[in-house]
Amino acid sequence: MAGRREKLRRVGIIPEYRGFTPDGLASGDAIDMTVDELEVLRLCDLEGLNQEAVAQQMGIARATVAAICSRAHRKVANALVNGRALSIEGGNIAYSPTPTTTAIWPAKEVGTMRVATTYDNGNIFMHFGRSEQFKIYDIQDGKVLNEQVVGTGGTGHGALAGLLANGGVDTLICGGIGGGAINALTQAGITVYAGAQGSCDACVEALIAGTLAQTGEATCDCHGHEHAHEHGESCGCHGHHDHDGHEGCGCH
């Protein structure tokens, strides 16, 4: 008799970051974590939901949540303690994002380049996937014609690339961003300047002047990283290792 088919686990976000490695050479093979395991960690440990609420949100039994959570905790502990890489992929999942409102952005004039920066009180917001606002600049002949702060309408991980593309954005300046998000933005025809920090206006001025460095690597925010040099107002160098073991740096 065929075994019972495993029930799909509903996942609210598409992971922006797909891999993590220790500082230095990883020990042994990478640990595989599934997307539903990451989702349980996100909901339980980051969002603070109890297991019953997580079970309802993911459409599975509470006992299943407990088992997934325990397994995911062991994997994370193994990676942290034993210096092993962690790769996030796969799982028996169905993407079920939280409904959001439609963000209305101003029309883009013909012949202009639209630049968007992640935005937080005048500065670059350091986590692309959690951006609630962008500041957009319409540029023509090296001059900013219009600038405006716009909201995402609740759009989050996995859908921001589409939001920016639909908003006519040609170039994105941001801080931390995952490899999956960079790929989605690139496929949408958007040029990414990652690893920036400081004033949004200063970053755009540097872009116009041709002094803003471009990086195609995923970056991370400042938490838990040592910085070996000083940063300027519009400079963000976030040293990290992607899951292939390469250094990525957006140093201006």
Short mmCIF file of C-alpha atoms in Angstrom, two decimals:
data_model
loop_
_atom_site.label_atom_id
_atom_site.label_comp_id
_atom_site.label_asym_id
_atom_site.label_seq_id
_atom_site.Cartn_x
_atom_site.Cartn_y
_atom_site.Cartn_z
CA MET A 1 0.00 0.00 0.00
CA ALA A 2 1.35 3.40 -0.92
CA GLY A 3 2.34 5.68 1.93
CA ARG A 4 0.27 8.70 2.84
CA ARG A 5 1.19 11.79 0.84
CA GLU A 6 2.85 14.49 2.93
CA LYS A 7 0.72 17.60 3.37
CA LEU A 8 2.01 20.81 1.80
CA ARG A 9 3.34 23.37 4.27
CA ARG A 10 2.24 26.94 3.54
CA VAL A 11 5.14 29.40 3.48
CA GLY A 12 4.62 33.15 3.76
CA ILE A 13 7.92 34.37 2.29
CA ILE A 14 10.40 33.24 -0.33
CA PRO A 15 13.83 33.15 1.37
CA GLU A 16 15.99 36.08 0.34
CA TYR A 17 19.15 34.43 1.69
CA ARG A 18 19.78 30.88 0.53
CA GLY A 19 23.09 30.04 2.14
CA PHE A 20 25.41 30.84 5.03
CA THR A 21 28.99 29.82 5.69
CA PRO A 22 31.26 30.17 8.73
CA ASP A 23 34.15 32.59 8.93
CA GLY A 24 37.02 30.61 7.40
CA LEU A 25 36.92 27.20 5.74
CA ALA A 26 33.72 25.29 6.39
CA SER A 27 33.99 21.95 8.16
CA GLY A 28 32.51 18.97 6.35
CA ASP A 29 29.57 18.99 3.96
CA ALA A 30 26.91 21.69 3.99
CA ILE A 31 23.82 21.14 6.10
CA ASP A 32 20.61 21.18 4.07
CA MET A 33 17.71 23.10 5.60
CA THR A 34 14.35 23.07 3.83
CA VAL A 35 12.27 26.19 3.26
CA ASP A 36 9.51 24.94 5.60
CA GLU A 37 12.09 24.44 8.36
CA LEU A 38 13.23 28.03 7.89
CA GLU A 39 9.60 29.19 7.93
CA VAL A 40 8.97 27.49 11.28
CA LEU A 41 12.08 29.19 12.72
CA ARG A 42 10.93 32.54 11.32
CA LEU A 43 7.44 32.27 12.77
CA CYS A 44 8.38 30.74 16.13
CA ASP A 45 11.70 32.39 16.94
CA LEU A 46 11.62 35.65 15.00
CA GLU A 47 7.92 36.53 14.95
CA GLY A 48 7.28 35.00 18.40
CA LEU A 49 4.19 32.98 17.48
CA ASN A 50 3.27 29.93 19.53
CA GLN A 51 3.26 26.53 17.86
CA GLU A 52 -0.52 26.40 17.62
CA ALA A 53 -0.61 29.68 15.71
CA VAL A 54 2.23 28.53 13.46
CA ALA A 55 0.37 25.30 12.74
CA GLN A 56 -2.74 27.22 11.67
CA GLN A 57 -0.72 29.59 9.49
CA MET A 58 1.19 26.80 7.75
CA GLY A 59 -1.78 24.43 7.47
CA ILE A 60 -0.18 21.56 9.38
CA ALA A 61 -0.58 19.86 12.76
CA ARG A 62 0.93 21.31 15.91
CA ALA A 63 2.94 18.13 16.44
CA THR A 64 4.41 18.56 12.96
CA VAL A 65 5.45 22.12 13.84
CA ALA A 66 7.15 20.87 17.00
CA ALA A 67 9.04 18.19 15.06
CA ILE A 68 10.13 20.61 12.32
CA CYS A 69 11.21 23.20 14.89
CA SER A 70 13.30 20.68 16.82
CA ARG A 71 14.96 19.45 13.63
CA ALA A 72 15.69 23.00 12.44
CA HIS A 73 17.18 23.98 15.81
CA ARG A 74 19.57 21.01 15.67
CA LYS A 75 20.68 21.97 12.17
CA VAL A 76 21.36 25.57 13.13
CA ALA A 77 23.22 24.49 16.28
CA ASN A 78 25.30 22.03 14.25
CA ALA A 79 26.24 24.73 11.76
CA LEU A 80 27.13 27.29 14.44
CA VAL A 81 29.04 24.99 16.78
CA ASN A 82 30.80 22.80 14.21
CA GLY A 83 31.48 25.44 11.57
CA ARG A 84 29.44 23.88 8.79
CA ALA A 85 27.80 25.70 5.89
CA LEU A 86 24.02 25.94 5.81
CA SER A 87 22.09 25.69 2.53
CA ILE A 88 18.37 26.51 2.32
CA GLU A 89 16.44 24.83 -0.47
CA GLY A 90 13.49 22.58 -1.21
CA GLY A 91 10.79 21.17 1.02
CA ASN A 92 7.17 20.18 0.47
CA ILE A 93 5.84 23.73 0.39
CA ALA A 94 3.23 25.98 -1.15
CA TYR A 95 3.94 29.70 -1.28
CA SER A 96 1.08 31.54 0.41
CA PRO A 97 1.98 35.20 0.93
CA THR A 98 0.00 37.46 3.24
CA PRO A 99 -2.42 39.61 1.20
CA THR A 100 -1.12 43.14 0.67
CA THR A 101 -2.49 46.42 -0.56
CA THR A 102 -1.49 47.79 -3.94
CA ALA A 103 1.28 50.37 -3.82
CA ILE A 104 0.59 53.35 -6.09
CA TRP A 105 3.76 54.92 -7.47
CA PRO A 106 4.02 58.06 -9.59
CA ALA A 107 4.17 57.72 -13.36
CA LYS A 108 7.63 57.72 -14.89
CA GLU A 109 8.35 60.34 -17.53
CA VAL A 110 9.69 59.27 -20.92
CA GLY A 111 13.46 59.60 -21.25
CA THR A 112 14.23 59.51 -17.54
CA MET A 113 16.12 56.97 -15.48
CA ARG A 114 14.38 55.97 -12.26
CA VAL A 115 16.61 55.12 -9.29
CA ALA A 116 15.21 53.62 -6.09
CA THR A 117 16.94 53.45 -2.71
CA THR A 118 15.80 51.49 0.30
CA TYR A 119 14.74 54.20 2.74
CA ASP A 120 14.79 54.78 6.49
CA ASN A 121 14.54 58.38 7.70
CA GLY A 122 16.80 59.74 4.97
CA ASN A 123 19.30 56.87 5.04
CA ILE A 124 19.72 53.57 3.23
CA PHE A 125 17.68 50.88 4.97
CA MET A 126 20.01 47.95 5.47
CA HIS A 127 17.72 44.97 4.75
CA PHE A 128 16.21 44.99 1.26
CA GLY A 129 13.70 42.22 1.93
CA ARG A 130 12.14 44.10 4.84
CA SER A 131 12.00 47.51 3.19
CA GLU A 132 8.73 49.31 3.88
CA GLN A 133 9.68 52.42 1.93
CA PHE A 134 11.79 53.40 -1.06
CA LYS A 135 12.93 56.82 -2.16
CA ILE A 136 12.73 57.15 -5.92
CA TYR A 137 14.62 59.64 -8.05
CA ASP A 138 13.83 60.45 -11.68
CA ILE A 139 17.07 61.51 -13.38
CA GLN A 140 17.68 63.04 -16.78
CA ASP A 141 20.92 64.44 -18.19
CA GLY A 142 22.69 63.96 -14.86
CA LYS A 143 20.11 65.94 -12.89
CA VAL A 144 17.41 64.84 -10.46
CA LEU A 145 14.07 66.04 -11.84
CA ASN A 146 11.80 64.56 -9.17
CA GLU A 147 12.23 62.68 -5.92
CA GLN A 148 9.64 61.08 -3.69
CA VAL A 149 9.34 58.59 -0.82
CA VAL A 150 6.92 55.78 -1.66
CA GLY A 151 5.61 52.83 0.30
CA THR A 152 5.65 49.15 -0.59
CA GLY A 153 1.99 48.63 0.24
CA GLY A 154 2.93 45.76 2.52
CA THR A 155 4.82 43.90 -0.20
CA GLY A 156 7.67 41.89 1.31
CA HIS A 157 10.20 39.14 0.62
CA GLY A 158 9.85 37.52 -2.76
CA ALA A 159 7.71 40.23 -4.37
CA LEU A 160 9.73 43.44 -4.09
CA ALA A 161 11.54 42.83 -7.38
CA GLY A 162 8.20 42.79 -9.18
CA LEU A 163 7.06 45.91 -7.33
CA LEU A 164 10.18 47.82 -8.41
CA ALA A 165 9.92 46.61 -11.99
CA ASN A 166 6.25 47.60 -12.18
CA GLY A 167 7.22 50.99 -10.75
CA GLY A 168 9.58 51.63 -13.63
CA VAL A 169 12.78 51.37 -11.59
CA ASP A 170 15.98 51.00 -13.61
CA THR A 171 18.52 50.99 -10.76
CA LEU A 172 18.35 49.98 -7.10
CA ILE A 173 20.71 51.20 -4.38
CA CYS A 174 20.46 49.19 -1.17
CA GLY A 175 22.36 47.81 1.81
CA GLY A 176 22.04 44.12 2.63
CA ILE A 177 20.43 41.90 0.02
CA GLY A 178 20.35 38.17 -0.66
CA GLY A 179 21.51 36.37 -3.76
CA GLY A 180 17.98 35.26 -4.61
CA ALA A 181 16.76 38.87 -4.58
CA ILE A 182 19.69 40.01 -6.73
CA ASN A 183 18.86 37.33 -9.30
CA ALA A 184 15.18 38.36 -9.37
CA LEU A 185 16.08 42.03 -9.80
CA THR A 186 18.60 41.26 -12.54
CA GLN A 187 16.03 39.18 -14.41
CA ALA A 188 13.65 42.15 -14.15
CA GLY A 189 16.28 44.33 -15.84
CA ILE A 190 17.17 46.31 -12.71
CA THR A 191 20.81 47.19 -12.01
CA VAL A 192 21.75 46.64 -8.35
CA TYR A 193 24.22 48.67 -6.29
CA ALA A 194 24.38 46.69 -3.04
CA GLY A 195 26.33 47.28 0.16
CA ALA A 196 25.58 51.02 0.32
CA GLN A 197 24.99 52.88 3.56
CA GLY A 198 24.43 56.40 4.83
CA SER A 199 22.44 59.16 3.12
CA CYS A 200 20.17 58.16 0.23
CA ASP A 201 20.74 61.52 -1.44
CA ALA A 202 24.53 61.14 -1.14
CA CYS A 203 24.40 57.68 -2.71
CA VAL A 204 22.38 58.97 -5.66
CA GLU A 205 24.79 61.88 -6.09
CA ALA A 206 27.65 59.36 -6.17
CA LEU A 207 25.77 57.29 -8.76
CA ILE A 208 25.32 60.33 -11.00
CA ALA A 209 28.99 61.25 -10.55
CA GLY A 210 30.04 57.70 -11.46
CA THR A 211 31.74 57.04 -8.11
CA LEU A 212 29.24 54.59 -6.61
CA ALA A 213 30.70 51.08 -6.71
CA GLN A 214 28.55 48.30 -8.11
CA THR A 215 28.58 44.75 -6.80
CA GLY A 216 26.74 41.72 -8.08
CA GLU A 217 27.33 39.78 -4.87
CA ALA A 218 24.83 39.31 -2.08
CA THR A 219 25.64 41.31 1.02
CA CYS A 220 24.59 41.29 4.62
CA ASP A 221 24.02 43.90 7.27
CA CYS A 222 26.53 44.94 9.93
CA HIS A 223 25.46 42.59 12.72
CA GLY A 224 28.19 40.23 13.81
CA HIS A 225 30.79 41.35 11.30
CA GLU A 226 34.13 42.99 11.89
CA HIS A 227 34.91 46.04 9.77
CA ALA A 228 38.53 46.50 8.88
CA HIS A 229 38.27 50.06 7.63
CA GLU A 230 36.33 53.26 8.04
CA HIS A 231 33.26 53.98 5.92
CA GLY A 232 32.39 57.24 4.24
CA GLU A 233 28.90 58.72 4.13
CA SER A 234 27.95 56.97 0.93
CA CYS A 235 30.22 53.94 1.31
CA GLY A 236 29.17 50.50 2.49
CA CYS A 237 31.66 47.64 2.61
CA HIS A 238 30.10 44.56 4.17
CA GLY A 239 32.55 41.69 4.00
CA HIS A 240 30.92 38.30 3.90
CA HIS A 241 31.10 34.86 2.40
CA ASP A 242 28.30 33.61 0.20
CA HIS A 243 27.48 29.93 0.22
CA ASP A 244 29.95 29.27 -2.57
CA GLY A 245 32.74 30.57 -0.34
CA HIS A 246 33.52 33.75 -2.31
CA GLU A 247 34.15 37.14 -0.80
CA GLY A 248 31.63 39.82 -1.78
CA CYS A 249 32.36 43.48 -1.14
CA GLY A 250 30.63 46.69 -2.08
CA CYS A 251 33.45 48.96 -0.96
CA HIS A 252 33.48 52.41 -2.47
#
